């Protein structure tokens, strides 16, 4: 089985791109399944189910969805093997700009859209910086110049990534993208023992552990202070 | 890599001096550099754990990233290897798996090729094959050559430089910038030397194409449809890094389409244009007829058709004039009189 992880800001077009890509992969007779990770709510699983794709979802609730991802990815891989998938795709809502669900030696895709503004590549951290392939969507609605500027910003933030344009609505570029996702020589039976590409933040403050009271005396653990002095 | 170790022991100033474009890299990587006289090694040694988390990479990865960036930019600036003098499309198959009705189509820079065919016939697939520089690895199994050679893979994957630039009806400006700010931003990303000059030229050309003039300080999002398209075309012609321009119809309103095409091919680009409009189609040197997923025929525009195009332009002018008369409350006259009026101008 191949494993590919997708991440990217909300509404950037992850589900749309994955669906179009799956169409192309299924035409090659391959068996694809998806597991969607989100925080509080998602109906992406319905979209995948409608497309006839085996799907599971996991909601992290009060946890950072990426922390939740790492704690569950091994079970998810085993689910994929039981279903005899050739390709297992995970979709994570990139809600935490400090974390990313990418694992070393597992293909990592970041989906980001042209409408999100030219400073977004700078803002979203490891999710973009450590991806292997960056897919840029919604090129159909912005000007050529804006597409070029946006793509060059993406390349500055992640110079090693392959950068591709895929249209989530028409599927333009999805066939080409799909050829990069599956490699018949790749076999993932387990991810146990593998490592995250980027360590999740060392944050663990009293509020992470349920504290609700405000005030210096209640701030324990890893606490950072805002700088408000004159420059 | 040798360059990587050298980078680690260089100061930020030294790096920027040798590779000026790395200045924006340091900025975009959010590495807070308070003292540019320090080497990367020294800077990293001085970071706290939290600060290291903020810049994401350890020193090794950072140096890797930086050297990739330098490599990308060197490639990007090495314009010579990306001149596309000739684009060739080698036949593949149509939807039934039958070989297309031609062997090889050569397109030279400065040529305009129209693409015609019913919706869903495979126009988008053809354009996608070109963009991907297909090597028999797409559903049509077509092959694309550039300057008679199998193209470098960089055309598929680099962020900064794509083979094909696209212009279509539903594209809008989304940034909150004035015309001049916008052009400067695009020019900066291209790292050109004579920025002010180029920006001025695009501004003037865009106004030459637009029916209604617009100013330097106008917000791009408030331009009319015709003005936006004029600005997009002038900008793409002059500033886009892509040697091939793909146009999906140009509406007839608010823009001089003939001048627009002249501007594009004048910049030694290859223009591919999907259209249903006979005037536009006949502006091409050739037209590709697509049917059932394959190229069914390639027709050279004949001298007779070029004359027809002139006649069609007269008809077009008559209709435009009638629309204007209507808009300004004039009485409309018969076609024969309108024709006479057009001939007189
Ligand atoms: N115009 C346009 N819309 C797109 C494109 N890709 C996705 N969308 C739309 O953007 C919205 C969000 O897409 P979705 O796939 O749900 O984003 P996700 O939250 O990242 O999974 C949907 O309405 C999609 O139809 C694209 O390339 N062009
Ligand atoms: Mg989604
Ligand atoms: Zn997190
Ligand atoms: Zn906390």
XYZ file of C-alpha atoms in Angstrom, chain A residues 1-6 69 73-74 77 87-90 100-109 130-133 180-181 186-197:
42
model
C 0.000 0.000 0.000
C 1.093 3.590 -0.704
C 0.405 6.312 1.835
C 0.080 10.006 0.984
C -0.666 12.815 3.438
C -2.491 15.987 2.376
C -3.198 12.639 13.635
C -1.976 7.232 12.017
C -0.775 3.674 12.749
C -2.666 2.499 8.148
C -3.325 3.926 -2.044
C -4.364 5.437 1.276
C -4.815 9.192 1.358
C -5.128 11.236 4.541
C 2.141 19.557 10.238
C 1.154 15.916 9.901
C 3.982 15.059 7.527
C 6.080 11.974 8.188
C 9.617 11.362 6.919
C 9.637 9.122 3.804
C 5.865 9.438 3.375
C 4.769 11.649 0.492
C 3.545 15.003 1.804
C 1.290 17.316 -0.181
C 8.230 20.749 4.644
C 5.901 19.456 1.889
C 7.239 17.494 -1.111
C 4.638 18.763 -3.537
C 3.127 11.455 -8.943
C 1.120 9.872 -6.148
C 6.407 1.583 -2.484
C 4.997 -0.604 0.271
C 3.923 0.771 3.610
C 2.809 -1.906 6.092
C 3.305 0.197 9.173
C 4.457 3.669 10.160
C 5.620 2.589 13.591
C 9.239 3.630 13.995
C 8.976 6.422 11.459
C 9.394 10.040 12.464
C 7.582 13.294 11.962
C 9.309 15.710 9.605
